[in-house]
Coordinates of C-alpha atoms in Angstrom, one line a residue:
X1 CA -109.6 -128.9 5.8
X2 CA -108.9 -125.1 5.9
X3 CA -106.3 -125.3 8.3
X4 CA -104.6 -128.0 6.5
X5 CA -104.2 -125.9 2.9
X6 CA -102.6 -123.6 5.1
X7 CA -99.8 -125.6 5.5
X8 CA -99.9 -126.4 2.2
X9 CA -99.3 -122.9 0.8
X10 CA -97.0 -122.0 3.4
X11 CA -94.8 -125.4 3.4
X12 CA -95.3 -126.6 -0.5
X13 CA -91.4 -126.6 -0.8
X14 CA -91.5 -129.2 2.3
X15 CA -93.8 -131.8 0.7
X16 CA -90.8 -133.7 -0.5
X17 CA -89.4 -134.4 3.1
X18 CA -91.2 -137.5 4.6
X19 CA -90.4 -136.4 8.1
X20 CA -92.0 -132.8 7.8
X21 CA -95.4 -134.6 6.5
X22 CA -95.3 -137.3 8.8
X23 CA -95.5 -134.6 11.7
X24 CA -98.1 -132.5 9.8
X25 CA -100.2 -136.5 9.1
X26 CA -100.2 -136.6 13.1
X27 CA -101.1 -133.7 13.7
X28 CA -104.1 -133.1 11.6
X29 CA -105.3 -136.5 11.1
X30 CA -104.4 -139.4 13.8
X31 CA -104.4 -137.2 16.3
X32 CA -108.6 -136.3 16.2
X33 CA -111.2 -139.0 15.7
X34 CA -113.1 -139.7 12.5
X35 CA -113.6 -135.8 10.4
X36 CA -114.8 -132.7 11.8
X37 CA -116.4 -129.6 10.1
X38 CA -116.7 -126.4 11.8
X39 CA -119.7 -124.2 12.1
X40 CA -121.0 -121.5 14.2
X41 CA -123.8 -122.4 16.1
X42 CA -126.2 -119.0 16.5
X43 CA -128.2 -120.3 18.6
X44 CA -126.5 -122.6 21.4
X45 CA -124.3 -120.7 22.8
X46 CA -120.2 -119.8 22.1
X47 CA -118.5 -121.4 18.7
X48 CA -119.3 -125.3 18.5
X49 CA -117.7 -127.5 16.1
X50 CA -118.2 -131.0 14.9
X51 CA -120.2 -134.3 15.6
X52 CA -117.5 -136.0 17.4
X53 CA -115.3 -135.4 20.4
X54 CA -111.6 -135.8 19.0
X55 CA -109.3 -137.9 21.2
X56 CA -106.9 -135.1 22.4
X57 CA -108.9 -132.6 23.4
X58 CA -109.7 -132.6 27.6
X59 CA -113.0 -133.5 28.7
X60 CA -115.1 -130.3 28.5
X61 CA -117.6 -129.9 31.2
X62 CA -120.6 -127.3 30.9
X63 CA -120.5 -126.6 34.7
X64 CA -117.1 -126.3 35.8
X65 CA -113.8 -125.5 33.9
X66 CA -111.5 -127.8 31.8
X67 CA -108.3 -128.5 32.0
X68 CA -105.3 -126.9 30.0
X69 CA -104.8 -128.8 27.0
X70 CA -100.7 -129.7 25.6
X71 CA -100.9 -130.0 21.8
X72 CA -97.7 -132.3 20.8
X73 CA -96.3 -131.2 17.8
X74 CA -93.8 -133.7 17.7
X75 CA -95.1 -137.1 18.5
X76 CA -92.7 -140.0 20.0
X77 CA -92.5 -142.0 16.4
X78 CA -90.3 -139.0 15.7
X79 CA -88.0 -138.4 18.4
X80 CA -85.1 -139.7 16.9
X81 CA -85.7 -137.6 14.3
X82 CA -84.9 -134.7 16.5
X83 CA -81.9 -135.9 17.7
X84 CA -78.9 -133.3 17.1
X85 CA -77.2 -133.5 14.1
X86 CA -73.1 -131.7 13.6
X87 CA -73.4 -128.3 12.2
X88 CA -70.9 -126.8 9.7
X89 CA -69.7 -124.0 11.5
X90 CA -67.5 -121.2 10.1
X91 CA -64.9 -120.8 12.6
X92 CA -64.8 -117.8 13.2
X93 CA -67.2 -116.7 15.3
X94 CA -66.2 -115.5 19.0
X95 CA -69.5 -116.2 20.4
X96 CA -69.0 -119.0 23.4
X97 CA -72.0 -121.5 22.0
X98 CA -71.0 -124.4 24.6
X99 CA -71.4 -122.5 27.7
X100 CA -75.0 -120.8 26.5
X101 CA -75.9 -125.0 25.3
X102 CA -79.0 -125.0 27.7
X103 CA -80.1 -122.0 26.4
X104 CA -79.9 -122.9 22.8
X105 CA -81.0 -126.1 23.3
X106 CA -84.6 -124.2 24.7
X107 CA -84.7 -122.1 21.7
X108 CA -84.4 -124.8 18.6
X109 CA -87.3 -126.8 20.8
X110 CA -89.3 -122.9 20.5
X111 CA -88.5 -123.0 17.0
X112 CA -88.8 -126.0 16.1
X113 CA -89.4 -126.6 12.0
X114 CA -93.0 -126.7 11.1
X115 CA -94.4 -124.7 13.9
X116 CA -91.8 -121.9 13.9
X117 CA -93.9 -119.3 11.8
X118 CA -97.3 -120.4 13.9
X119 CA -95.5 -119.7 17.5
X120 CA -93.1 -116.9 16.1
X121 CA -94.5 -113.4 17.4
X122 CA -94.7 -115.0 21.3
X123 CA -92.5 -117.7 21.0
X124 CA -90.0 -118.4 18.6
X125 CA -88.7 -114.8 17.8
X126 CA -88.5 -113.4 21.2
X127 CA -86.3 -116.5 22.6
X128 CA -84.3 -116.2 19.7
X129 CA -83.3 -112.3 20.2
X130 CA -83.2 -113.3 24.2
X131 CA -80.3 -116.1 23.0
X132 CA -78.5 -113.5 20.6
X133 CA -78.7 -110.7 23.3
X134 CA -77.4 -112.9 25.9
X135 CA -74.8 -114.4 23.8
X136 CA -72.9 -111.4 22.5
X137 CA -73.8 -109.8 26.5
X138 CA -72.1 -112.9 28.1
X139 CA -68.8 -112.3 25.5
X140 CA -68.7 -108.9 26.5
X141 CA -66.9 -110.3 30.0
X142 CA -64.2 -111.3 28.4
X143 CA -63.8 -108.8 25.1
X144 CA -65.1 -105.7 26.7
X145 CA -67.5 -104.9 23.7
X146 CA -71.4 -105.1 23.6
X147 CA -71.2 -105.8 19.6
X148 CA -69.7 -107.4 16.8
X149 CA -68.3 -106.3 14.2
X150 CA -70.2 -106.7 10.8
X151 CA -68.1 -109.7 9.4
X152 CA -67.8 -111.4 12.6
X153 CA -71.6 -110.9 12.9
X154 CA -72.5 -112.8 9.8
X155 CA -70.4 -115.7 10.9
X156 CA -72.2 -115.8 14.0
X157 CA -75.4 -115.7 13.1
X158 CA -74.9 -118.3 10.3
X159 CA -73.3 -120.8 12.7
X160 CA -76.5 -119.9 15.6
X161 CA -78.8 -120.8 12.7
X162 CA -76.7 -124.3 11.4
X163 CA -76.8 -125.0 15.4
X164 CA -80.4 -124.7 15.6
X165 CA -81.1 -126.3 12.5
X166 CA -79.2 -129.0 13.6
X167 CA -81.6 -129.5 16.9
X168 CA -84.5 -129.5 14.9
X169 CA -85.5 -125.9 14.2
X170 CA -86.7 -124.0 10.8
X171 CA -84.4 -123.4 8.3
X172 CA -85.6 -120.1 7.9
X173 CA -85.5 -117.9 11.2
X174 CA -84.1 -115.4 9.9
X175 CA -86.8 -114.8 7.2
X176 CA -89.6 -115.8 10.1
X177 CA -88.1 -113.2 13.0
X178 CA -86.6 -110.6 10.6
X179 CA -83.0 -110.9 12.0
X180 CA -80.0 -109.7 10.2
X181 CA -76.2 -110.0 10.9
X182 CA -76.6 -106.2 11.7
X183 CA -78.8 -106.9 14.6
X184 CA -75.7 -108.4 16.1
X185 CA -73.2 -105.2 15.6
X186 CA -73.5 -101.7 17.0
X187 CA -75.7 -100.4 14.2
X188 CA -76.2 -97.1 14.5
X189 CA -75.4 -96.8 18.2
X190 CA -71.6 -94.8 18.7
X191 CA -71.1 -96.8 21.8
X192 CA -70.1 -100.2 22.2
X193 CA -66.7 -100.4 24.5
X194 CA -67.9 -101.6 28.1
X195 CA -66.0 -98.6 29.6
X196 CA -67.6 -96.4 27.3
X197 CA -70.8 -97.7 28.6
X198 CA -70.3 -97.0 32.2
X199 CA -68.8 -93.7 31.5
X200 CA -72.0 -92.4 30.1
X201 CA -74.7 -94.4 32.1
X202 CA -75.6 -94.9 35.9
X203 CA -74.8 -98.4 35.4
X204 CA -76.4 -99.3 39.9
X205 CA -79.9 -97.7 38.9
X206 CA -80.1 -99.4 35.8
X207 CA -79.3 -102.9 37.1
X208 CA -81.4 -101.9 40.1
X209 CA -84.3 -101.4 37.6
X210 CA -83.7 -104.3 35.8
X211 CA -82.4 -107.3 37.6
X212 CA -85.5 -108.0 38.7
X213 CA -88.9 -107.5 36.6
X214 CA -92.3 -108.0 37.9
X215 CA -93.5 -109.6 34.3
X216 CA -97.2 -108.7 34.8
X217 CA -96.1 -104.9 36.3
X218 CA -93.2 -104.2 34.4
X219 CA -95.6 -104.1 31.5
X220 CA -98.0 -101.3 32.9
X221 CA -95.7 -99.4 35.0
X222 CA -91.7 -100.1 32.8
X223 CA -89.4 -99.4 35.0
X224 CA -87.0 -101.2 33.9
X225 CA -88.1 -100.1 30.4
X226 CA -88.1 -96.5 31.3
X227 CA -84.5 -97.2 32.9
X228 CA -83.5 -98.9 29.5
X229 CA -84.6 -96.0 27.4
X230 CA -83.1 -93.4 29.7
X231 CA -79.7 -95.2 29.0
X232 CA -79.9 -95.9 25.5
X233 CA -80.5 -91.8 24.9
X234 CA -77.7 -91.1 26.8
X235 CA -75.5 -93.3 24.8
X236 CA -77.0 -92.1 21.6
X237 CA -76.7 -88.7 22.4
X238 CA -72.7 -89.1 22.4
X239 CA -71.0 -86.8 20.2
X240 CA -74.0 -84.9 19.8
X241 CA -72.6 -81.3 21.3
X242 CA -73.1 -78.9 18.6
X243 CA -69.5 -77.1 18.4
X244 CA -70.2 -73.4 18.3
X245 CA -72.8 -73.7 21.0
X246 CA -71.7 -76.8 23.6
X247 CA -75.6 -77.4 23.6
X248 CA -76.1 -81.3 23.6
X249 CA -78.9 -82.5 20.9
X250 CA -81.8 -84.5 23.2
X251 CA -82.6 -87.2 20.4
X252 CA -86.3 -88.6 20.5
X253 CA -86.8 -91.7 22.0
X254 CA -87.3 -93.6 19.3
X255 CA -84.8 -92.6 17.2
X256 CA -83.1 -95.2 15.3
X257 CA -80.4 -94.2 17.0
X258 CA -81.9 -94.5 20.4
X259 CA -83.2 -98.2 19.1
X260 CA -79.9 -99.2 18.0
X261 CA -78.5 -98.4 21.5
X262 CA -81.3 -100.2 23.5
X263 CA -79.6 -103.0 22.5
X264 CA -76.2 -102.1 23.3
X265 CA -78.3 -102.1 26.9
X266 CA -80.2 -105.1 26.9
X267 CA -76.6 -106.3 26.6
X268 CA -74.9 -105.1 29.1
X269 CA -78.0 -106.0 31.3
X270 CA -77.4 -109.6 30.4
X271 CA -73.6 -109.6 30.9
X272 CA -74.5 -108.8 34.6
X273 CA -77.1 -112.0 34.8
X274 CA -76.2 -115.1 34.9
X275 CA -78.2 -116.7 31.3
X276 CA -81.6 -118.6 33.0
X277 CA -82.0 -114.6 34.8
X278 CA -81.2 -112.6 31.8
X279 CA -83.5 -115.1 30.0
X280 CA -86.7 -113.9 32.2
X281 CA -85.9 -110.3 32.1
X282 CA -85.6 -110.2 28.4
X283 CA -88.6 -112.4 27.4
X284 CA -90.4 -110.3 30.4
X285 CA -89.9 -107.4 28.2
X286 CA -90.4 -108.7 24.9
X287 CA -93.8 -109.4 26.0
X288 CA -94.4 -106.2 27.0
X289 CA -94.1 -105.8 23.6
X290 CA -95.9 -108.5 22.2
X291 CA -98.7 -107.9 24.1
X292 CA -98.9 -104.4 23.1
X293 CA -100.8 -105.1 19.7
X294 CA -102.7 -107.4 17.7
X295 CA -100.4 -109.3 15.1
X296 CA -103.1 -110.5 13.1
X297 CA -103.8 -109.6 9.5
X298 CA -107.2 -108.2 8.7
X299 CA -108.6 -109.6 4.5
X300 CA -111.1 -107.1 3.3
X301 CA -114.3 -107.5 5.2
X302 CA -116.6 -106.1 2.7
X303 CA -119.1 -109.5 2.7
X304 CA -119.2 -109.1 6.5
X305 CA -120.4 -105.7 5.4
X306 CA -122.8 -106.4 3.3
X307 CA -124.2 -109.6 5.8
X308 CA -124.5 -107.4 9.1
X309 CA -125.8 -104.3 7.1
X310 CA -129.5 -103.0 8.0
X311 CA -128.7 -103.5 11.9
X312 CA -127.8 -107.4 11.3
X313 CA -131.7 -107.9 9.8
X314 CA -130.6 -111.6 8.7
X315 CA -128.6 -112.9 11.6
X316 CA -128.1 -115.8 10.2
X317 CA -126.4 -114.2 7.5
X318 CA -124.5 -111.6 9.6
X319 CA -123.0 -114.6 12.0
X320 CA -122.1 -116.6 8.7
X321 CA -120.2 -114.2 7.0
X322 CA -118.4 -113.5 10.6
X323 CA -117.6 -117.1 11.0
X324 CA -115.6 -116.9 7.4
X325 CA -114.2 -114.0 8.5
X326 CA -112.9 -115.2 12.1
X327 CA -112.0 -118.8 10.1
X328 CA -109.2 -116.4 8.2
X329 CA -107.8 -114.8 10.8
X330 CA -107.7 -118.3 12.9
X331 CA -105.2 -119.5 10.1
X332 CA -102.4 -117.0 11.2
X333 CA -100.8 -117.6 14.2
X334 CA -101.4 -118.5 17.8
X335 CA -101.5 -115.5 19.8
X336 CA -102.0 -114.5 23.9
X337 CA -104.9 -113.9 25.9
X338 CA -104.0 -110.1 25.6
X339 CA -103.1 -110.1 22.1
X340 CA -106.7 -111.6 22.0
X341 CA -108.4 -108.5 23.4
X342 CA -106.3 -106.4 20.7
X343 CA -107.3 -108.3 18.2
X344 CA -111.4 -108.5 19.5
X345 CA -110.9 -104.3 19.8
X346 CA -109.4 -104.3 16.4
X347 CA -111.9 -106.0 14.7
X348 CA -114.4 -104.1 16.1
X349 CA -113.2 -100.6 15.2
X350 CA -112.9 -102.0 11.3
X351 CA -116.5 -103.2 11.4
X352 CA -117.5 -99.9 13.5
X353 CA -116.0 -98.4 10.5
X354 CA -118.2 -100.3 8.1
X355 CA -121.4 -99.3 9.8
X356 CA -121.9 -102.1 11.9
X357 CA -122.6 -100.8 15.2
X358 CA -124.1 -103.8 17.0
X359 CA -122.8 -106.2 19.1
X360 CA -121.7 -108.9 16.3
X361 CA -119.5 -110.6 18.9
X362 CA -122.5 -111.1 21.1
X363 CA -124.9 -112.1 18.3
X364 CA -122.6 -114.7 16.7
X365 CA -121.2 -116.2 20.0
X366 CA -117.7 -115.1 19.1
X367 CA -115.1 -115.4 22.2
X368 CA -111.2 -114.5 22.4
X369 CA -110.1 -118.2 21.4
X370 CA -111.9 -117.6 18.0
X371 CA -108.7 -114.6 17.3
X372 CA -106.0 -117.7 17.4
X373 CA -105.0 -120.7 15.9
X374 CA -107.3 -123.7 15.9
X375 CA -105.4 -126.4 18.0
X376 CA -107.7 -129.2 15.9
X377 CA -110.8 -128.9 14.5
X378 CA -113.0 -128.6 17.1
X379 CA -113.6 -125.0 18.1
X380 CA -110.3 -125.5 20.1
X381 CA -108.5 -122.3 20.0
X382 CA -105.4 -121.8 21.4
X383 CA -104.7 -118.7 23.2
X384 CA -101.1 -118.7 24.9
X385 CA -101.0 -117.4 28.1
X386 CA -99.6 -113.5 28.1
X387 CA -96.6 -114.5 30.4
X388 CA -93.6 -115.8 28.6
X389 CA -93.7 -119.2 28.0
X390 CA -91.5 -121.9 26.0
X391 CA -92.1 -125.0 24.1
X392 CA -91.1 -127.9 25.9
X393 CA -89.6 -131.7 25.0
X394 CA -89.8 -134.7 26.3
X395 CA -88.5 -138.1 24.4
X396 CA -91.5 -139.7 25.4
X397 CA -94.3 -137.2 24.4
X398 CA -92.6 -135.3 21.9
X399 CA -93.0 -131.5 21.3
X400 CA -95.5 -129.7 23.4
X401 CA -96.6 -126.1 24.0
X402 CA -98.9 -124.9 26.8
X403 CA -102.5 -123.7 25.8
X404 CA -104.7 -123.1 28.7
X405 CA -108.3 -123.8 27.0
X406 CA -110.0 -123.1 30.8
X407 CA -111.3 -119.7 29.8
X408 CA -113.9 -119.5 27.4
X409 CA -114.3 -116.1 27.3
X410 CA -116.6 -114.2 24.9
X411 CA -114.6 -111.3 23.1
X412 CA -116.2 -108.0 24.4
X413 CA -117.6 -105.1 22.0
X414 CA -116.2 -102.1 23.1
X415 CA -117.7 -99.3 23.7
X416 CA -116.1 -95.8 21.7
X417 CA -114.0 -94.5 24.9
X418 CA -112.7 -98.0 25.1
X419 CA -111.5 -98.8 21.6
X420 CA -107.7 -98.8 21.3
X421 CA -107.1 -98.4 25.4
X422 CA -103.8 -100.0 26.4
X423 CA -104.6 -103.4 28.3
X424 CA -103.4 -101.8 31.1
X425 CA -106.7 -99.5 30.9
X426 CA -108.8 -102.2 29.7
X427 CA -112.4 -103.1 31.8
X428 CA -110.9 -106.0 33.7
X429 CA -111.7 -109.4 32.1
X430 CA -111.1 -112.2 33.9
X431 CA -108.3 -114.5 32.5
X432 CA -107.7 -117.6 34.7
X433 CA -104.7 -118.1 36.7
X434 CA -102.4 -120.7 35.0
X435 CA -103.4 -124.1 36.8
X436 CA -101.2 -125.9 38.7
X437 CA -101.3 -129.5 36.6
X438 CA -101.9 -129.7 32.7
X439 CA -103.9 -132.9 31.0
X440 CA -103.2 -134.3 27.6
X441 CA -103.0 -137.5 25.4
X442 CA -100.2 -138.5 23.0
X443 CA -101.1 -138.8 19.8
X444 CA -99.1 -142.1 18.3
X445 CA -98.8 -143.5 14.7
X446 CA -98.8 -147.1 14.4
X447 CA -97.6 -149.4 11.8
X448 CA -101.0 -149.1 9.2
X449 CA -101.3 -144.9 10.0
X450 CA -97.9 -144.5 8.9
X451 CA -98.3 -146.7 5.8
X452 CA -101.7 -144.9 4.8
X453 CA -99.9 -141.4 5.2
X454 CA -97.5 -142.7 2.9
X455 CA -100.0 -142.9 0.3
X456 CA -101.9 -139.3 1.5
X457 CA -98.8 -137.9 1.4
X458 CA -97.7 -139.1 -2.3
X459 CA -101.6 -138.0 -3.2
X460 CA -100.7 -134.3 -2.0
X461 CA -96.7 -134.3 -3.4
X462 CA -98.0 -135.3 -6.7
X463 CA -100.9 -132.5 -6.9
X464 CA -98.4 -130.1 -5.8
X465 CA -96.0 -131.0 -8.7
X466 CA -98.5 -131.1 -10.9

């Protein structure tokens, strides 16, 4: 199982805790009928995959759409295993984590341990810096400055991380969404005093930009982004007169000063919300971002060179070598419809580049699902939907995310005026709406599963000791 030695490389130091295999057992074994093997079938149509119809994936119907499929990450044999343990907190933070509870609650269930690295570009990572933002945003009520200072900063983002860990979520987030104690301070920004702030910026057409975002618009058309940017030059462009001239230095907008300061606005933005608003402006726009690029890693593609060369004379070889190809890429991450398309126009430049001029995605039946994470072995990709979205949990069910498996869209080739286009520019694909209900099945362990994990589990521990 490909997707399985995955895990293994990226969790090898986790094959000693029982509870982090039992989840990864569920998931890749109990929670599929019988074994699978994947394979691109040329000549019937998009990617099919296996002999067998695995018992938690929805009913697929040739003629009409499917429904949304919930993958549960954490099944019910181990919610009291995610119950909240005490953290060891330093103390000395300033940070008011019992009024933002709710909120953190939300983002240990987004990061939650084993899937954290899988859902951190549109999930984990941007709910975590919406939690931090509003956290320090909400203090700044009561202490009148939009950042820490750089011990107090370390103390709070060690006790944020002890609190999440303690709900269930990776040890590691820092490492996994690149956060330092300095993202929590000023940085390089020479404003953070709250009077200082409104001195220097029209405070009414910022919030009147921002208090409200149009998640799907705000993207194409940023107001509220432009509004952002327009006051975090102004406050990096403090003490920038030049003194034998009065002439004030216009800093590029993205300075790292002017970067540093967009935070310094993102939270005073918050400050003004209360925490379930500032939480949808701030994922709204971190998805702007997301969505902007693909996050995927592309391996050498020389043998997908060498297979599609001559104007794809073997197809058979051309649309194997693409399958090993796409298989690699499915190993990284889940991504969004959008990221999708980025990825799909991506690709396609690299093998444009490579001589391969033809429509490969065409030839070998490849579709926007193929770019993301396989859900289980069955040709089941997962594409998140490009509005932000959360994790959710549920005592009964477990852990569940939402992957909306209802468009099966082929990934387009693009034509040379259309490779790298913004998705705003983009020919118009036609992404389902979210529906309105979502099916699924829990996957359960019973009494024999567990024991014969046991021994799976002891069969991998020892070959990674050894």
């Amino acid at each position: 199982m490909p997707f399985l030695s995955t895990f293994l490389l990226l969790y090898g130091h986790e094959m000693k805790n029982p509870l982090f295999l039992l989840s990864l057992f569920c998931f890749f074994s109990f929670c599929v009928n019988g074994s699978h093997s994947s394979r691109l079938d040329h000549d019937h149509g998009p990617i099919l995959q296996d002999n067998h119809v695995g018992s938690m994936l929805p009913e697929l119907s040739p003629l009409g759409a499917p429904q949304p499929f919930l993958p549960l990450l954490a099944p019910s044999p181990l919610v009291p295993f995610t119950n909240t343990s005490i953290p060891k907190l330093s103390g000395l933070c300033t940070l008011n984590f019992t009024a933002a509870a709710s909120l953190i609650s939300v983002t240990a269930i987004d990061c939650w341990d084993a899937f954290a690295p899988f859902l951190a570009n549109v999930i984990c990572c941007p709910q975590l810096e919406a939690t931090l933002t509003i956290l320090i945003g909400q203090s700044s009520k009561y202490t009148d400055v939009l950042a820490l200072n750089g011990t107090t900063a370390k103390h709070c983002l060690s006790d944020v991380e002890q609190i999440l860990m303690g709900q269930g979520a990776n040890v590691g987030l820092q490492q996994i969404c690149s956060i330092r104690s300095s993202n929590l301070t000023e940085a390089s920004c020479p404003v953070k005093d709250v009077n200082d702030f409104h001195d220097l910026v029209d405070t009414s057409k910022l919030l009147n930009a921002c208090e409200n975002i149009d998640p799907v618009n705000e993207c194409c058309y940023q107001i509220c982004q432009n509004a952002i940017s327009e006051a975090a030059t102004a406050l990096a462009s403090k003490g920038s007169d030049l003194l034998d001239t009065g002439v004030r230095y216009v800093l590029p907008e993205h300075s790292i000063q002017v970067n540093d300061c967009r935070n310094i606005v993102l939270r005073w933005v918050a400050s003004k919300l209360d925490q379930s608003h500032a939480k949808k402006v701030l994922r709204g726009l971190s998805n702007c971002k997301v969505n902007k690029a693909c996050p995927l890693l592309f391996p050498d593609m020389n043998h997908v060179a060498k297979g599609c060369a001559d104007g794809i004379s073997n197809k058979s070889a051309c649309c194997n070598a693409m399958e090993s190809y796409v298989s690699h890429l499915q190993k990284q991450s889940f991504i969004t419809n959008l990221q999708a398309l980025d990825c799909a126009d991506t690709l396609a430049m690299k093998l444009k580049r490579s001589n391969i001029t033809e429509d490969v995605y065409s030839r070998c039946h490849i579709s926007l699902k193929d770019f993301s994470l396989q859900v289980v072995n069955q040709g089941a990709g997962c594409l998140l939907p490009s509005l932000p979205s959360d994790a959710t949990f549920d005592r009964t069910m477990g852990i569940s995310f939402l992957c909306d498996l209802n468009d099966n869209i082929p990934a387009p080739w693009p034509t040379t005026s259309q490779v790298g286009t913004s998705s705003c520019k983009k020919p118009t694909v036609n992404f389902p709406a979210l529906p309105a209900a979502a099916s699924s099945q829990t996957c359960r362990l019973h009494g024999h599963d567990v024991l014969i994990f046991l021994l799976v589990a002891l069969s991998f521990l020892l070959m990674i000791l050894l």
